[in-house]
PDB file of C-alpha atoms in Angstrom:
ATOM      1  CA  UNK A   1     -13.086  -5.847   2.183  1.00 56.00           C
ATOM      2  CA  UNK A   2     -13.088  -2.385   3.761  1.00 61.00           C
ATOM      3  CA  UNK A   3     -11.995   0.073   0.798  1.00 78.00           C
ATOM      4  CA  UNK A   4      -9.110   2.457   1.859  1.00 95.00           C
ATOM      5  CA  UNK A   5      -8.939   5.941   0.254  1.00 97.00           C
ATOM      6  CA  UNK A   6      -5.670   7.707  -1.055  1.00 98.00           C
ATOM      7  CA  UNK A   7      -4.740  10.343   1.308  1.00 98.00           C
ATOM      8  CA  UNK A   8      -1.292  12.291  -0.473  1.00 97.00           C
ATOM      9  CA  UNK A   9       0.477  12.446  -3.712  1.00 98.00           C
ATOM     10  CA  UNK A  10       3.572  13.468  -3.615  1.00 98.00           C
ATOM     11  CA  UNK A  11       6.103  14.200  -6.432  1.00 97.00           C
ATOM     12  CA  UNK A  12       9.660  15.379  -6.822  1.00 94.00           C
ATOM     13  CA  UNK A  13      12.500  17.086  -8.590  1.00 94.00           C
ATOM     14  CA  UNK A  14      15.946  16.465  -8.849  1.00 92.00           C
ATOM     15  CA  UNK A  15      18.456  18.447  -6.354  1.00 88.00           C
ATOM     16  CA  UNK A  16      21.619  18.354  -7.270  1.00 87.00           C
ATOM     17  CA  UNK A  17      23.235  18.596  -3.698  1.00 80.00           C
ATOM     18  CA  UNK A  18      20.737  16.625  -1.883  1.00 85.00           C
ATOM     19  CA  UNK A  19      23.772  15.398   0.467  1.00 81.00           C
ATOM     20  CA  UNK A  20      27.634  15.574  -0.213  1.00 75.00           C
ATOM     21  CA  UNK A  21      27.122  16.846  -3.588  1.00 76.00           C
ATOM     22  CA  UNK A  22      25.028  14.045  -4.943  1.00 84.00           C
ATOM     23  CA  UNK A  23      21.764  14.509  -6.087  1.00 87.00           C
ATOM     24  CA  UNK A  24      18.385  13.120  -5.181  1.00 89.00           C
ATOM     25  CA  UNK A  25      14.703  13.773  -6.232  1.00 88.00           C
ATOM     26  CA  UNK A  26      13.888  11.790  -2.692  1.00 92.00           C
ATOM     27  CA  UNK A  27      12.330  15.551  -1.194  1.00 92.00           C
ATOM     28  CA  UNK A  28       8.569  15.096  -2.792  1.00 96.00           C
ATOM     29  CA  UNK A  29       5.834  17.503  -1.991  1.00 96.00           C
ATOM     30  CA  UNK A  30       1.841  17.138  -2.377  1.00 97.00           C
ATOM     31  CA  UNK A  31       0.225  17.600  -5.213  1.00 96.00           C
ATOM     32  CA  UNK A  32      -3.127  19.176  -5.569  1.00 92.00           C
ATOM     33  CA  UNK A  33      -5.749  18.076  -7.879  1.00 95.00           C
ATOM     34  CA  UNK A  34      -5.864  15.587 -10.736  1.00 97.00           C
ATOM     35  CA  UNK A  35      -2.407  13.897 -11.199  1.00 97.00           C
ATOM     36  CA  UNK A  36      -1.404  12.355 -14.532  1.00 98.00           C
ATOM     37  CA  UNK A  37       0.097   8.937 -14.215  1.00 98.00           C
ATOM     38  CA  UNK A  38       1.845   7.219 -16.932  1.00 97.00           C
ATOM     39  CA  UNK A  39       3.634   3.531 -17.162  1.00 96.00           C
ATOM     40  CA  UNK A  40       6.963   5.674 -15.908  1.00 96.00           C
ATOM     41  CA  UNK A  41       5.192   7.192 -12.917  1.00 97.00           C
ATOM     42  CA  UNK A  42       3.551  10.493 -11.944  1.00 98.00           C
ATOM     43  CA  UNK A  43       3.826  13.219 -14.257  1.00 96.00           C
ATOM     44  CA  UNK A  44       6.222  15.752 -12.734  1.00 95.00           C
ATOM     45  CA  UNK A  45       7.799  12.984 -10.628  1.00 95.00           C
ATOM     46  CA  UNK A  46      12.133  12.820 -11.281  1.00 89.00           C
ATOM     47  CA  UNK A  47      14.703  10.633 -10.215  1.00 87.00           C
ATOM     48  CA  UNK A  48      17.762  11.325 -10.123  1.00 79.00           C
ATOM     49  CA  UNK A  49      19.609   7.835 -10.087  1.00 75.00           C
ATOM     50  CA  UNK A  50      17.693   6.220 -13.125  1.00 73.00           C
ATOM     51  CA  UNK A  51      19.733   2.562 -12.485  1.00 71.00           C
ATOM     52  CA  UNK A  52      17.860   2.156  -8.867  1.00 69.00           C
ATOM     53  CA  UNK A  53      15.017   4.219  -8.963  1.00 74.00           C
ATOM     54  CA  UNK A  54      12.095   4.794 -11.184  1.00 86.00           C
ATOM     55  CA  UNK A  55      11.522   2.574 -14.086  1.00 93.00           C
ATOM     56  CA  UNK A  56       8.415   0.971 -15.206  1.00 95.00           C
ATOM     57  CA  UNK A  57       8.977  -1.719 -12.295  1.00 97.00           C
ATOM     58  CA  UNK A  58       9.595   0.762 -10.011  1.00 97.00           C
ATOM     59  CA  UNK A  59       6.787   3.888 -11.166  1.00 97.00           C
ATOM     60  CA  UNK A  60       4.712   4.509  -7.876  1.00 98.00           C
ATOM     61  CA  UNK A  61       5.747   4.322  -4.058  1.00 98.00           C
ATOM     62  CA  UNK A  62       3.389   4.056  -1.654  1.00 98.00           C
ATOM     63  CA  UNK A  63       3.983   4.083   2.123  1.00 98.00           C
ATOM     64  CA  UNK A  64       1.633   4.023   4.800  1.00 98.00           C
ATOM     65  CA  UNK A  65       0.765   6.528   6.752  1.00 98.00           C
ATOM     66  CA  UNK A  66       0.433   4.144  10.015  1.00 97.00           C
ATOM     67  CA  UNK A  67       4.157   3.977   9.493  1.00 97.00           C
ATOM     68  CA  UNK A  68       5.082   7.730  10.977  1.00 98.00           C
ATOM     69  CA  UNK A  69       3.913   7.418  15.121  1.00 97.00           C
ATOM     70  CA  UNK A  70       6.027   4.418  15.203  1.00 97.00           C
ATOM     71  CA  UNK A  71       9.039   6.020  14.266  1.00 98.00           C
ATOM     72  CA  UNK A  72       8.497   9.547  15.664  1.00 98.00           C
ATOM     73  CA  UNK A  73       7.924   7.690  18.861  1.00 98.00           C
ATOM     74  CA  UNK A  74      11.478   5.594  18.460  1.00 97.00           C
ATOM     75  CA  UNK A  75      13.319   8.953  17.111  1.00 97.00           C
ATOM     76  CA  UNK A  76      11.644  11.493  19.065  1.00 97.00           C
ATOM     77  CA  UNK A  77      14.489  14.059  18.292  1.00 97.00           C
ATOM     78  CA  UNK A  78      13.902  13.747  14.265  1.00 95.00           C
ATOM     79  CA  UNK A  79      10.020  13.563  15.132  1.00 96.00           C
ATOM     80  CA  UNK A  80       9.383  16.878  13.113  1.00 96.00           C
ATOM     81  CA  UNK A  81      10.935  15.107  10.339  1.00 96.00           C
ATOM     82  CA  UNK A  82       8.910  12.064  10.148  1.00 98.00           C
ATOM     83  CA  UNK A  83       6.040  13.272   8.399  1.00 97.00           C
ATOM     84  CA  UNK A  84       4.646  12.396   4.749  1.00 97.00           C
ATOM     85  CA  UNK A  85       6.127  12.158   2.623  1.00 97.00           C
ATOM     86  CA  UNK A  86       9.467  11.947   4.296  1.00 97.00           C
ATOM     87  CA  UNK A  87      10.595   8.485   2.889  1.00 97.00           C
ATOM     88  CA  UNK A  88      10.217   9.878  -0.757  1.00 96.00           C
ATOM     89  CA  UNK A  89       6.403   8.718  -1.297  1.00 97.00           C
ATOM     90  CA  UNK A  90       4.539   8.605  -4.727  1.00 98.00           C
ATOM     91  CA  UNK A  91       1.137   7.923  -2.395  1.00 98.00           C
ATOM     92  CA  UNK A  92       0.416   7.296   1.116  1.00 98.00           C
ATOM     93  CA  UNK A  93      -2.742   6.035   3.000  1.00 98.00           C
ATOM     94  CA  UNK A  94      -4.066   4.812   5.942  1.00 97.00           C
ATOM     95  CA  UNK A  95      -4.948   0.717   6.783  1.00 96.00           C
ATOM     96  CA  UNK A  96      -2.391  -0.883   4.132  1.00 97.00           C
ATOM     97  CA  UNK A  97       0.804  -1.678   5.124  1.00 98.00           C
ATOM     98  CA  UNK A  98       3.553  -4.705   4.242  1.00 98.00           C
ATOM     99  CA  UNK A  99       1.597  -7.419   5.958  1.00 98.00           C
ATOM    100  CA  UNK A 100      -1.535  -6.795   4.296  1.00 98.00           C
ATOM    101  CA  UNK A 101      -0.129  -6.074   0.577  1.00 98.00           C
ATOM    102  CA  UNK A 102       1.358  -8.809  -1.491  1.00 98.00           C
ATOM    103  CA  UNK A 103       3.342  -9.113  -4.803  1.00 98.00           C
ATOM    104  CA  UNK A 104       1.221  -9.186  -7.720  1.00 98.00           C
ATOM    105  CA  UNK A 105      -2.092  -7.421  -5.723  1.00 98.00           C
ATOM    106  CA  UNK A 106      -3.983  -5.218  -7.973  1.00 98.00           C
ATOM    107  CA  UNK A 107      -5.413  -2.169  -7.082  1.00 98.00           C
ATOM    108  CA  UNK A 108      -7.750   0.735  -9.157  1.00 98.00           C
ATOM    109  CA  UNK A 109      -6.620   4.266  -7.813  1.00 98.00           C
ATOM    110  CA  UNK A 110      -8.561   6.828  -9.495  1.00 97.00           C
ATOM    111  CA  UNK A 111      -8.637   5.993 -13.033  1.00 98.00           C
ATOM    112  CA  UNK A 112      -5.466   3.921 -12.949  1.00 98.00           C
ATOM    113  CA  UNK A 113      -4.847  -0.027 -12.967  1.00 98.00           C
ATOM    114  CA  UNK A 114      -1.653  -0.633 -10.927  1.00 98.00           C
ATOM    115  CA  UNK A 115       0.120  -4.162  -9.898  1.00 98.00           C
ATOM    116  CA  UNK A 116       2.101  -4.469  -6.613  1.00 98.00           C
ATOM    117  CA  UNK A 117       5.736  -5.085  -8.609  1.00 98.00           C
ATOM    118  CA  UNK A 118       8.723  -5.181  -5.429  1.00 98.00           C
ATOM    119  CA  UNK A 119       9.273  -4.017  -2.153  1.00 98.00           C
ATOM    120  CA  UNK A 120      10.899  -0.418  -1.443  1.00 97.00           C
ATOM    121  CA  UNK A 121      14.701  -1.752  -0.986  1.00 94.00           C
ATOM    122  CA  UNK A 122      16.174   1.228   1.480  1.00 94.00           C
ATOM    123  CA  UNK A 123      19.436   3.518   0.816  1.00 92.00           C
ATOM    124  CA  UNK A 124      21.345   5.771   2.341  1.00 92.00           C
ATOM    125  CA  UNK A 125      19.294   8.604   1.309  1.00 93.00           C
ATOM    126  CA  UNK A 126      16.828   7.665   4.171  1.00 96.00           C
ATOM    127  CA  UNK A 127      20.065   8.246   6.145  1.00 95.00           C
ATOM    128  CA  UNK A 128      20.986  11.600   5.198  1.00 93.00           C
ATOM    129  CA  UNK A 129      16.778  12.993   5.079  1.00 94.00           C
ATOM    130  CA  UNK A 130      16.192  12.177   8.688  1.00 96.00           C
ATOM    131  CA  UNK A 131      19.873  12.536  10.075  1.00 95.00           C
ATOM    132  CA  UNK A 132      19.945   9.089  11.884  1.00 96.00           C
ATOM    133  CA  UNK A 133      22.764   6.582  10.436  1.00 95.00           C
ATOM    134  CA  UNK A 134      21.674   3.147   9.770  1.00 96.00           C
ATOM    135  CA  UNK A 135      17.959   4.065   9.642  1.00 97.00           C
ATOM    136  CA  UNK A 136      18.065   2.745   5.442  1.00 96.00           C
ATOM    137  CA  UNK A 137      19.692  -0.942   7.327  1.00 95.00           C
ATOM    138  CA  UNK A 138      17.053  -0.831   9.957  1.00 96.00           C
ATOM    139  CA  UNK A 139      14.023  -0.308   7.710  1.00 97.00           C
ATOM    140  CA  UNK A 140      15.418  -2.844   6.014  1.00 95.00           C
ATOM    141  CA  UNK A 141      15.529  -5.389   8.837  1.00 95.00           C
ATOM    142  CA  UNK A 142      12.392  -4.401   9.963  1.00 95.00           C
ATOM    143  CA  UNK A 143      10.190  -4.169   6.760  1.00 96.00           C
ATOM    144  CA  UNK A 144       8.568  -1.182   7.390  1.00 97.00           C
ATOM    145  CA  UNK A 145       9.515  -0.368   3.657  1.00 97.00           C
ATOM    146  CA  UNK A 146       6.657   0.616   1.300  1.00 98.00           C
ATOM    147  CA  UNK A 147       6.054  -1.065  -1.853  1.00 98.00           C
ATOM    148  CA  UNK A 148       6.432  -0.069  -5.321  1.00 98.00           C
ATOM    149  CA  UNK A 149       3.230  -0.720  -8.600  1.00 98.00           C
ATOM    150  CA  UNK A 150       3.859  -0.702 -11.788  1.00 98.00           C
ATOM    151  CA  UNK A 151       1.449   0.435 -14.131  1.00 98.00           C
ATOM    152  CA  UNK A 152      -1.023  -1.461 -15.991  1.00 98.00           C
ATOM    153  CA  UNK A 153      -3.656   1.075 -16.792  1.00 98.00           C
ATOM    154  CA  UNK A 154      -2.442   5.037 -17.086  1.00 98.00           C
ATOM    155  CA  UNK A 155      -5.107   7.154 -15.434  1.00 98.00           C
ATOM    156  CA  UNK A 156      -5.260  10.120 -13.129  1.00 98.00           C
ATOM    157  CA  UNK A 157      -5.074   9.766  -9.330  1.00 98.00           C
ATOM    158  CA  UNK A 158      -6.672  12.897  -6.954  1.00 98.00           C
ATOM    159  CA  UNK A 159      -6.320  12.874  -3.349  1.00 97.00           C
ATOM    160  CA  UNK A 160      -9.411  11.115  -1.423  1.00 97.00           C
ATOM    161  CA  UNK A 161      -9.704   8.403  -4.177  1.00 98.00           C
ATOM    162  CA  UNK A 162     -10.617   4.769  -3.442  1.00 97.00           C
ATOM    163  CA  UNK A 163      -7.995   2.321  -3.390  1.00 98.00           C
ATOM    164  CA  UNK A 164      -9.860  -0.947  -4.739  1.00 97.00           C
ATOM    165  CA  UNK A 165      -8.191  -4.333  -4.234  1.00 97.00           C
ATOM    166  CA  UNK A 166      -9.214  -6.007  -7.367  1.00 97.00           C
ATOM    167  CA  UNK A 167      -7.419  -9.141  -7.372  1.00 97.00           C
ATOM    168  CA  UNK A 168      -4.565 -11.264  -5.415  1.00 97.00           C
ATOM    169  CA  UNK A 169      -2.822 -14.026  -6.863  1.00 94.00           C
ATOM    170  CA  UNK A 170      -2.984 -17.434  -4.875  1.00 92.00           C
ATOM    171  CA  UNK A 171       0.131 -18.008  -2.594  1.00 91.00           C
ATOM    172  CA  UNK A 172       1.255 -14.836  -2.861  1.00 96.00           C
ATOM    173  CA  UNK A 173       3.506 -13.382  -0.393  1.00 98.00           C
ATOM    174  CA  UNK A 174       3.003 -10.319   1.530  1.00 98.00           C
ATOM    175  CA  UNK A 175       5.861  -7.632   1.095  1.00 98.00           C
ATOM    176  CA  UNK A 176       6.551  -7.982   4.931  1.00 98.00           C
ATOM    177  CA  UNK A 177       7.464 -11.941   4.219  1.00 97.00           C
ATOM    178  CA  UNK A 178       9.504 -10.844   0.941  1.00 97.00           C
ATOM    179  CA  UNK A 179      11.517  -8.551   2.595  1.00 97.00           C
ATOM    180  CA  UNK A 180      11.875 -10.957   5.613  1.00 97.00           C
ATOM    181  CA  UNK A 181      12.730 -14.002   3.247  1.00 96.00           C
ATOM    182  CA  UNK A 182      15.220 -11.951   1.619  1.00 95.00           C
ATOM    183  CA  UNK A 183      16.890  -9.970   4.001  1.00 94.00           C
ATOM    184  CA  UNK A 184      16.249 -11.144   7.572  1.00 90.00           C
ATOM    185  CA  UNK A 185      15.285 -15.268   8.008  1.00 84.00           C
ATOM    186  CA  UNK A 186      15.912 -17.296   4.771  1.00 81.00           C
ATOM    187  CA  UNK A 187      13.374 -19.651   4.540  1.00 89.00           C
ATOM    188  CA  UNK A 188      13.860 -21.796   1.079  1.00 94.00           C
ATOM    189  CA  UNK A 189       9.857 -22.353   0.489  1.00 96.00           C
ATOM    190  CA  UNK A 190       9.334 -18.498   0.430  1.00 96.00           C
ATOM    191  CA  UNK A 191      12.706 -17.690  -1.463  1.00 97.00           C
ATOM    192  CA  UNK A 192      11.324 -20.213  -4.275  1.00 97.00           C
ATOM    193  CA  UNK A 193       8.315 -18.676  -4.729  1.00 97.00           C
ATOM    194  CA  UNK A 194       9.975 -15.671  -5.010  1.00 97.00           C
ATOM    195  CA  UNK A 195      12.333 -16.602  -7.702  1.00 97.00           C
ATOM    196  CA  UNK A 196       9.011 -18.217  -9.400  1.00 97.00           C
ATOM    197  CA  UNK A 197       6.546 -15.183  -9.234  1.00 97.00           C
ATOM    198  CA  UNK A 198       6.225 -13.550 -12.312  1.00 97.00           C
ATOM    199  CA  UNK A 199       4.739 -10.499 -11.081  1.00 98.00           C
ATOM    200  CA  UNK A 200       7.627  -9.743  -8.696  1.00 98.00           C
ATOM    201  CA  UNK A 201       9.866  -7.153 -10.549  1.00 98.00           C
ATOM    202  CA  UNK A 202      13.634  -9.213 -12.048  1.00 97.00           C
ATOM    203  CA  UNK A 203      15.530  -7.836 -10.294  1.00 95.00           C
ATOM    204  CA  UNK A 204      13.683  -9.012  -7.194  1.00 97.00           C
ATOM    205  CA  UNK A 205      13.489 -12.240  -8.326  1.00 97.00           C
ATOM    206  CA  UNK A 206      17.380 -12.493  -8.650  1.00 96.00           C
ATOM    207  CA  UNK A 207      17.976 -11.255  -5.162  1.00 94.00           C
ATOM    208  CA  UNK A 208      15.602 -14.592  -4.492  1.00 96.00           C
ATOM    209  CA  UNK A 209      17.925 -16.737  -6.487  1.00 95.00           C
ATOM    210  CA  UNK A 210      21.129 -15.621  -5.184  1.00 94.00           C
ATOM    211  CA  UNK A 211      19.706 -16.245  -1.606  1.00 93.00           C
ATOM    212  CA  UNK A 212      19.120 -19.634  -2.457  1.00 94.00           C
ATOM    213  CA  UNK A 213      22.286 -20.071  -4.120  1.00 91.00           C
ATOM    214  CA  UNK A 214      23.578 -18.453  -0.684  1.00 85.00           C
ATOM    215  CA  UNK A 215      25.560 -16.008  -3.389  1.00 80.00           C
ATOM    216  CA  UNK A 216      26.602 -12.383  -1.919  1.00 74.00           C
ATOM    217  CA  UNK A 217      24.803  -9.560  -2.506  1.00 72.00           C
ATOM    218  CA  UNK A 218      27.391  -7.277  -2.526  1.00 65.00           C
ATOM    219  CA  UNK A 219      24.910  -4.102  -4.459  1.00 69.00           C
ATOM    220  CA  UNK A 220      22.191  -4.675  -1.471  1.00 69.00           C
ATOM    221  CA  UNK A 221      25.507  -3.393   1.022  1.00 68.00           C
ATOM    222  CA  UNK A 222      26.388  -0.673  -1.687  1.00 68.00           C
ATOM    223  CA  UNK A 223      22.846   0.802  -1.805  1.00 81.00           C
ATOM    224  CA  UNK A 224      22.511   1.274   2.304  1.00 83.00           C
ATOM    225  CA  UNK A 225      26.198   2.672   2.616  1.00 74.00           C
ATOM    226  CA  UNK A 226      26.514   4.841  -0.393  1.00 69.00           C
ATOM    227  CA  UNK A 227      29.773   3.470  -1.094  1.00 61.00           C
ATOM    228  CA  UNK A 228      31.608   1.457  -3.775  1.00 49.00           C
ATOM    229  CA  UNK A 229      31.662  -2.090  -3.340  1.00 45.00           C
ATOM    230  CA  UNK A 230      35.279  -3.087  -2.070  1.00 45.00           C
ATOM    231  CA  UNK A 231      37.492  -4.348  -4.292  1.00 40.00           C
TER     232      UNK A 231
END
């Protein structure tokens, strides 16, 4: 297998009025030299919504690079703004994307041992950074997401690393087929494995059950709208 080399790392503080007076640490910037990375995430990395984002399950995002032509080319008005790391990357590279990366995959990045832990779910952040509404429901539907490690081994990361694959679990799923189980065409065989993978982060693994249960998902509507669930 054909290793693939970290290209950015990005980190990011919290604003305070990222849009309508909420905040958001979702505006990263690169990072020069030798990053830190604990079981939390990249030193100097903030969120400001600790109940959806960071978290051990949640410490790294990485989205690929191959991602950006295809939507500069479908938004070329907000072109300029689809650039890395404009969906609020931890890492980005070229020649991984959601087909080829699946739950549980482990990877050695620099010094660091981390395990692919969920899919990116979208929310209306994505929305408000590149000015287009219902961009957070359509990477959604479409599953060009990014995926999220948690971290087994702290290390440091530097920009031009290798990315080694060291190990995929049999009858894994790829993130593309989690998100599409999930979100787009239920298919019970996929959902179960879900719901029985232990190295697919809880909360991922209820979203799994309550799609087999055919139960609502009323957060998943919350997170790409911004709003309160109705009551």
């Amino acid at each position: 297998m054909t290793a693939n080399r970290l290209i950015g790392i990005y980190t990011g503080r919290v604003a305070t009025d990222f849009a309508n007076g909420r905040a958001s640490a979702i505006d990263k910037q690169p990072v020069a030299g030798a990053v830190t990375v604990e079981c939390l995430g990249l030193a100097g990395d903030e969120q400001a919504d600790p109940e959806n984002h960071g978290g051990a399950e949640r410490a790294l995002l990485h989205y690929s690079l191959d991602r950006y032509a295809g939507w500069q080319e479908q938004y070329p008005d907000r072109a300029t703004r689809f650039v890395p790391p404009g969906f609020g990357e931890n890492l980005a590279s070229h020649g991984m994307d959601e087909h080829s990366v699946h739950i549980g995959d482990i990877y050695r990045i620099g010094t660091a041992r981390v395990q692919v832990s969920q899919p990116r779910t979208p929310c209306w952040k994505l929305d408000a950074r590149f000015d287009i509404p219902g961009l957070a429901r359509e990477v959604q539907e479409t599953g060009r997401c990014g995926w999220f490690y948690r971290v087994l081994e702290p290390g440091t990361l530097t920009a031009g690393d290798t990315i080694e694959r060291l190990e995929r679990q049999p009858e894994s799923l790829s993130i593309a087929a989690a998100m599409a189980a999930v979100y787009r065409r239920p298919n019970r065989q996929h959902l179960q494995l879900l719901a029985d993978c232990e190295t697919l982060a809880p909360n991922w693994r209820e979203k799994a059950r309550r799609k087999l249960r055919r139960a609502p998902d009323a957060s998943s509507q919350q997170s790409l709208t911004g709003e309160p669930p109705s009551k």
